[in-house]
Short mmCIF file of C-alpha atoms and ligand atoms in Angstrom, two decimals:
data_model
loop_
_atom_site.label_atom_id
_atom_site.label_comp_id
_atom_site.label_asym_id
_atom_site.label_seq_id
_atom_site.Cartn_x
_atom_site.Cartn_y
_atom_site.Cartn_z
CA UNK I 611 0.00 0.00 0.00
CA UNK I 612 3.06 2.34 0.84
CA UNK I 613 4.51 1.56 -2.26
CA UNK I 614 1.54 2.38 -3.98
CA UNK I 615 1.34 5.28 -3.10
CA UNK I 616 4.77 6.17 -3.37
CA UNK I 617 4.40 5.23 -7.23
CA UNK I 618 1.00 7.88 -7.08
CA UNK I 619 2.48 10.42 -5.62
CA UNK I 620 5.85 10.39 -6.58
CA UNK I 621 8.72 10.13 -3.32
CA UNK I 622 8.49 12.22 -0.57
CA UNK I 623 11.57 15.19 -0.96
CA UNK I 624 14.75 15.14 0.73
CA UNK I 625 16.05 18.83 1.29
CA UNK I 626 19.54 19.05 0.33
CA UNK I 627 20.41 20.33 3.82
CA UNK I 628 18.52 17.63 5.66
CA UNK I 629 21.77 15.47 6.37
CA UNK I 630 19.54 13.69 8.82
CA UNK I 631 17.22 12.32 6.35
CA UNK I 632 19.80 11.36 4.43
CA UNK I 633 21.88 9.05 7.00
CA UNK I 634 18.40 7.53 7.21
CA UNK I 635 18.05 6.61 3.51
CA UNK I 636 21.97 5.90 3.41
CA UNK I 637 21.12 3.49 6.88
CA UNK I 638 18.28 2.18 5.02
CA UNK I 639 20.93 1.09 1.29
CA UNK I 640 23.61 -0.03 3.86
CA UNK I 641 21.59 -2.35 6.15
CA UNK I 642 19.78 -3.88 2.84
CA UNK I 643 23.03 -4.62 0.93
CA UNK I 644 24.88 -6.36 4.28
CA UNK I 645 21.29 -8.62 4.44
CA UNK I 646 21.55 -9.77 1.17
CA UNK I 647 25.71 -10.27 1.66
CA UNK I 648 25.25 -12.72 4.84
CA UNK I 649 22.23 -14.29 3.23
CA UNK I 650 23.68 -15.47 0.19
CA UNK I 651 27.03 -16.24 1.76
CA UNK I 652 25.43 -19.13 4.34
CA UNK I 653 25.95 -21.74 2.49
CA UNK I 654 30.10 -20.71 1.49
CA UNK I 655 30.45 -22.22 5.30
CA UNK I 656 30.39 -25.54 7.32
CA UNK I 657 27.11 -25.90 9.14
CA UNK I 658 27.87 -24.93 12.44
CA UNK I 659 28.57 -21.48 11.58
CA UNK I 660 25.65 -20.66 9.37
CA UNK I 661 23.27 -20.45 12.21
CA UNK I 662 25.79 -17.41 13.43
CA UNK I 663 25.53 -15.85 9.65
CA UNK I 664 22.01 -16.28 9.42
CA UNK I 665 22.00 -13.83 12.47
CA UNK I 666 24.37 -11.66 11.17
CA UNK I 667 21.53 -11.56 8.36
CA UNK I 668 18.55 -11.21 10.13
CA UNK I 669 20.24 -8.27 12.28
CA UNK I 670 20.92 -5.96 9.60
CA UNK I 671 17.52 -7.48 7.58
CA UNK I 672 15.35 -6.37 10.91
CA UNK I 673 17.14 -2.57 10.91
CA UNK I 674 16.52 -2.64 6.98
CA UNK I 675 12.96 -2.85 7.52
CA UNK I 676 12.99 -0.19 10.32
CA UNK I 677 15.10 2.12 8.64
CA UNK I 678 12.24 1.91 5.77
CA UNK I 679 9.61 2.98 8.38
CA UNK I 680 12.13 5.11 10.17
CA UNK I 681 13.15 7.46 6.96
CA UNK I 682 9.48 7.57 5.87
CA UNK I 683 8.59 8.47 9.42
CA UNK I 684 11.92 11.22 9.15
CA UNK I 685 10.49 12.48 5.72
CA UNK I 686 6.57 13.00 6.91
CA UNK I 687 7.18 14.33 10.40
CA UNK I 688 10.71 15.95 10.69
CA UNK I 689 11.03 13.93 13.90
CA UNK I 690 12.43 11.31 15.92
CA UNK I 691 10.98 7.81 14.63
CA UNK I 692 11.67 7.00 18.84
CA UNK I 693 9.27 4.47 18.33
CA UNK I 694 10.70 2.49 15.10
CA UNK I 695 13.95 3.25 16.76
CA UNK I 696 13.72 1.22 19.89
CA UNK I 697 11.94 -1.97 18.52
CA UNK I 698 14.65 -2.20 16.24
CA UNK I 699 16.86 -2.26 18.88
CA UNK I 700 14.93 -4.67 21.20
CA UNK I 701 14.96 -6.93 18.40
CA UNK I 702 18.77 -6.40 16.98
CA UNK I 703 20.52 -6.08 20.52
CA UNK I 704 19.26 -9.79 22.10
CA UNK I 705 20.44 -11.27 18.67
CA UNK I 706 23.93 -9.86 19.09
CA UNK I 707 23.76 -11.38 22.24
CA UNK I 708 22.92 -14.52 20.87
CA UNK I 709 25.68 -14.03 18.25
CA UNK I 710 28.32 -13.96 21.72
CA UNK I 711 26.63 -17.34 22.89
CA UNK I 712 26.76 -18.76 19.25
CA UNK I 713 30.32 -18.48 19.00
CA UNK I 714 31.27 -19.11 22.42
CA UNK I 715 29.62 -22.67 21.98
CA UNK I 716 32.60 -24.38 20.74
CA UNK I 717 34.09 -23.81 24.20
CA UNK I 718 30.71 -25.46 26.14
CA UNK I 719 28.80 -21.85 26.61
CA UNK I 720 25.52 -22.23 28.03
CA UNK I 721 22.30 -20.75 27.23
CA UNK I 722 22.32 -18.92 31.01
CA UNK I 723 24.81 -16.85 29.82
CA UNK I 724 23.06 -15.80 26.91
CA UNK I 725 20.03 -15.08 28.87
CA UNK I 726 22.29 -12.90 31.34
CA UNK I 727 23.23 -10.99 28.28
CA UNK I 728 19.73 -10.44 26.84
CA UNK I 729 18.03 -9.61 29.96
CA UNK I 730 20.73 -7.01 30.69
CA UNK I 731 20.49 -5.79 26.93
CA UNK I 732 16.37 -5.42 27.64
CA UNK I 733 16.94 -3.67 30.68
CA UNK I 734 19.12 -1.17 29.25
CA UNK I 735 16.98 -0.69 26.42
CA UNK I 736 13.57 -0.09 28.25
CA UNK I 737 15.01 2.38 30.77
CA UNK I 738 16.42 4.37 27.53
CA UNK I 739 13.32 4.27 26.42
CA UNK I 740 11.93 5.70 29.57
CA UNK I 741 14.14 8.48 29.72
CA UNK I 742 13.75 9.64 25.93
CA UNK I 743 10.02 9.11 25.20
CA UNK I 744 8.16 8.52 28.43
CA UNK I 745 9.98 10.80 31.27
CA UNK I 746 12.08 12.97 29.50
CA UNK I 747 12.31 15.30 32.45
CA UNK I 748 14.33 12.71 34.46
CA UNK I 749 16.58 11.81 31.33
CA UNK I 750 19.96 11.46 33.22
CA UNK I 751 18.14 9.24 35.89
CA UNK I 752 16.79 6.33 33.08
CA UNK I 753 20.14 7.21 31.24
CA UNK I 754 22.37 6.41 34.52
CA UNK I 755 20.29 2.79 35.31
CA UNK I 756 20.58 2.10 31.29
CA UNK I 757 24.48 3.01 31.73
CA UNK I 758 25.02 0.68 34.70
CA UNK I 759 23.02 -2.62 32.55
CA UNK I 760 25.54 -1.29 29.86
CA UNK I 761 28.76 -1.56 32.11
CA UNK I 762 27.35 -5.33 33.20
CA UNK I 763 27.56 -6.33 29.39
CA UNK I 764 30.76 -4.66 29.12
CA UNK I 765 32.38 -7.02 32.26
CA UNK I 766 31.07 -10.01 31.68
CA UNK I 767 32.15 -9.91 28.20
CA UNK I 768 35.61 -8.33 28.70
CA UNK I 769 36.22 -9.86 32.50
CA UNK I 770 33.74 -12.15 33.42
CA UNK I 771 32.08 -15.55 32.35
CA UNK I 772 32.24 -14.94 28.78
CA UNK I 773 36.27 -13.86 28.81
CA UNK I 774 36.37 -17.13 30.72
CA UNK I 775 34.99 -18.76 28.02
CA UNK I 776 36.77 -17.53 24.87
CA UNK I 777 40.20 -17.81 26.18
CA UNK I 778 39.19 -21.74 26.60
CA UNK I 779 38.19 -21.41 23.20
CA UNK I 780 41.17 -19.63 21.85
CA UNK I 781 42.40 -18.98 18.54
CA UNK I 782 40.15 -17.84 16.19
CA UNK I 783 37.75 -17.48 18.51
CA UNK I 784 39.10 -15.43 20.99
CA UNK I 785 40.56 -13.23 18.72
CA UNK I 786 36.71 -12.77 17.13
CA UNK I 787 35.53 -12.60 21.10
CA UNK I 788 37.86 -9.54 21.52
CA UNK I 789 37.00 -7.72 18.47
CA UNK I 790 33.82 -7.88 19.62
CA UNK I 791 34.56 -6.84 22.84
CA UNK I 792 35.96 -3.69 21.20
CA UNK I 793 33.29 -3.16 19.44
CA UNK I 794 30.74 -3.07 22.37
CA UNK I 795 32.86 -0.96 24.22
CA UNK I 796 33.67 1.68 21.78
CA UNK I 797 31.27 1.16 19.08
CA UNK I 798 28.03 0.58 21.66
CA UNK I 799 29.12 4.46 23.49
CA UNK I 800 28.31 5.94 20.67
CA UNK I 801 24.55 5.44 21.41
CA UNK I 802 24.88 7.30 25.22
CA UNK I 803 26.32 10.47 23.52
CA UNK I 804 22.80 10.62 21.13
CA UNK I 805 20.72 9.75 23.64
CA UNK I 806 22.52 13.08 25.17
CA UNK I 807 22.22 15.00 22.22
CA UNK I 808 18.65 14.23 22.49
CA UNK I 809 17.68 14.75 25.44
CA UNK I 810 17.29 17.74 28.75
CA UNK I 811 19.48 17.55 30.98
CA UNK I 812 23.07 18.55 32.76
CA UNK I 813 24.46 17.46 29.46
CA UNK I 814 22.66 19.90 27.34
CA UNK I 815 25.62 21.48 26.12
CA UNK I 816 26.23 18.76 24.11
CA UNK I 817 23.09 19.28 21.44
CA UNK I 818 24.71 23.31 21.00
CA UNK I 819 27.66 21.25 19.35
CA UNK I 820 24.76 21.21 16.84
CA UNK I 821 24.98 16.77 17.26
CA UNK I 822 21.65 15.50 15.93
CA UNK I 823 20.66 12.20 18.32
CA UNK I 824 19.42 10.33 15.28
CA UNK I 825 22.77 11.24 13.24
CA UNK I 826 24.55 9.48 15.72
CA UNK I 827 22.58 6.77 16.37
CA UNK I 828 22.52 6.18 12.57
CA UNK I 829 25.93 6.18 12.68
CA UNK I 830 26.25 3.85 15.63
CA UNK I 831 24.04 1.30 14.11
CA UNK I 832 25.47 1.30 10.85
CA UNK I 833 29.02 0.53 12.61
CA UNK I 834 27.84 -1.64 15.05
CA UNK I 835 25.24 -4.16 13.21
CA UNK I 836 27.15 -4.55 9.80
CA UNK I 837 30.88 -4.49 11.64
CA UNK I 838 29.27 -7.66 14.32
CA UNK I 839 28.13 -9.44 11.06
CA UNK I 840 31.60 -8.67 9.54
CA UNK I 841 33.19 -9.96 12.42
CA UNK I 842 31.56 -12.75 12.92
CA UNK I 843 31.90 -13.45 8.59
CA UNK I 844 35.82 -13.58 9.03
CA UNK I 845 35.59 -16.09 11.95
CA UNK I 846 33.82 -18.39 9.84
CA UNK I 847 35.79 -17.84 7.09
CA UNK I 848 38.88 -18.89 8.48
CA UNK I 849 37.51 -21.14 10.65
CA UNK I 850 35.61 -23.12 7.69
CA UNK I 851 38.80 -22.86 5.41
CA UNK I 852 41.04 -24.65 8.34
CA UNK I 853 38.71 -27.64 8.45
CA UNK I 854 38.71 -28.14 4.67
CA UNK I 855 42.78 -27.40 4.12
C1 RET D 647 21.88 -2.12 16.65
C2 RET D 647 21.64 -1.37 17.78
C3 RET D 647 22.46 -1.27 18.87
C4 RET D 647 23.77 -2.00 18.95
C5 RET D 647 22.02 -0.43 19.93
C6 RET D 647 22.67 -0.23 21.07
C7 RET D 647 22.16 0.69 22.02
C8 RET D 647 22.78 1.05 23.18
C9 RET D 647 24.08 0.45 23.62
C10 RET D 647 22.13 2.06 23.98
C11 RET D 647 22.56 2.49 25.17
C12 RET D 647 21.99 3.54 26.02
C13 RET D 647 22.72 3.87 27.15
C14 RET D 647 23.94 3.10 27.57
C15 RET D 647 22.35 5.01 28.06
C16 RET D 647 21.38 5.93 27.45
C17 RET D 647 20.25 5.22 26.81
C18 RET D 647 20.71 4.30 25.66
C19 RET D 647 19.55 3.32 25.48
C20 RET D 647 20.89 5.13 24.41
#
């Protein structure tokens, strides 16, 4: 029906000056090309890594289909799709979870520790959520409980039970666990300084820099969901490669 009317009507106009519409259609190009590059790469690699490229896949597939809704939403309203924005990442953040448990397997992971990781992931989520869309006016209060369900991820991954786990893995693994690691570290805090931009508080300074929230969280997800898949591409690369040689 969209489509339709897209065809009537002709496409909604981006403004040449409306950078933040176009990270969303750029979002939208990127996330659709990396589905389609983990899809039809599955079968390139022994079975027990597909499951972990199917979720590569289905990531970047699930933020395809919100960036849709989310640029329409961008192009209609001139707002924040806060809505689109945090199903996505309900959906996408428990399945990189799941990609941490998938890989950590080989070295007798269990499923607790992937439902650690997703329960923290949901917690840190819906208090975000709280803080941008449903209290705004205590911002840095949802933003601090989100932070501290952040900072769990971050030990247990770098430090704790999961750390544990990769370095009995090690090799390719553990060199795939750490990128990761990185990634959640450095790549993840990009989405606390949007949700700053974004919202009243303390922090306000930061949004006179003239940082756009949804800029940066474009940004962040475009690092963070097709770098994971990439990541987790070149471990079963090599790894499928060494069992064959
Ligand atoms: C693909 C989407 C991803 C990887 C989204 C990640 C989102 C976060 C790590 C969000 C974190 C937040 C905080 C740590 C505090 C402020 C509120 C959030 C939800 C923006």
């Amino acid at each position: 029906m969209k489509l339709l009317t897209i065809f009537i009507d002709g496409v909604q106009k981006i403004a040449t000056d409306d950078y933040v519409g176009f990270t969303f259609f750029v979002g939208c190009m990127a996330m659709m090309a990396a589905s389609a590059f983990f899809f039809l790469s599955m079968n390139n690699f022994d079975k027990k890594w597909r499951t972990s490229i199917l979720v590569s896949g289905l990531i970047t597939f699930i933020a395809a289909v919100h960036y849709w809704y989310m640029r329409d939403y961008w192009a209609a309203n001139a707002e924040s799709p806060t809505f689109f924005r945090y199903v996505d990442w309900v959906l996408t953040v428990p399945l990189m979870c799941v990609e941490f448990y998938l890989i950590l397997k080989v070295a007798g992971a269990k499923k607790s520790l992937m439902w650690k990781l997703i329960a923290l992931s949901v917690i840190m989520l819906v208090t975000g959520y709280f803080g941008e869309a449903v209290y705004r006016d205590q911002a840095w209060f949802w933003g601090l409980v989100s932070g501290i369900a952040y900072f769990v991820i971050v030990y247990m991954i770098w430090f704790g039970e999961a750390k544990k786990l990769a370095e009995q893995a090690g090799g390719e693994v553990l060199k795939a666990h750490k990128t990761l690691c990185w990634f959640v570290l450095v790549g993840w805090a990009i989405y606390p300084l949007g949700y700053m931009a974004g919202t009243p508080g303390w922090y306000d300074g930061l949004a006179g820099l003239g940082l756009n929230m949804d800029v940066i969280y474009n940004i962040g997800d475009a690092v963070n969901k097709i770098g994971f898949g990439l990541v987790v591409y070149n471990l079963a690369t090599v790894a499928s490669s060494k069992v064959e040689a």
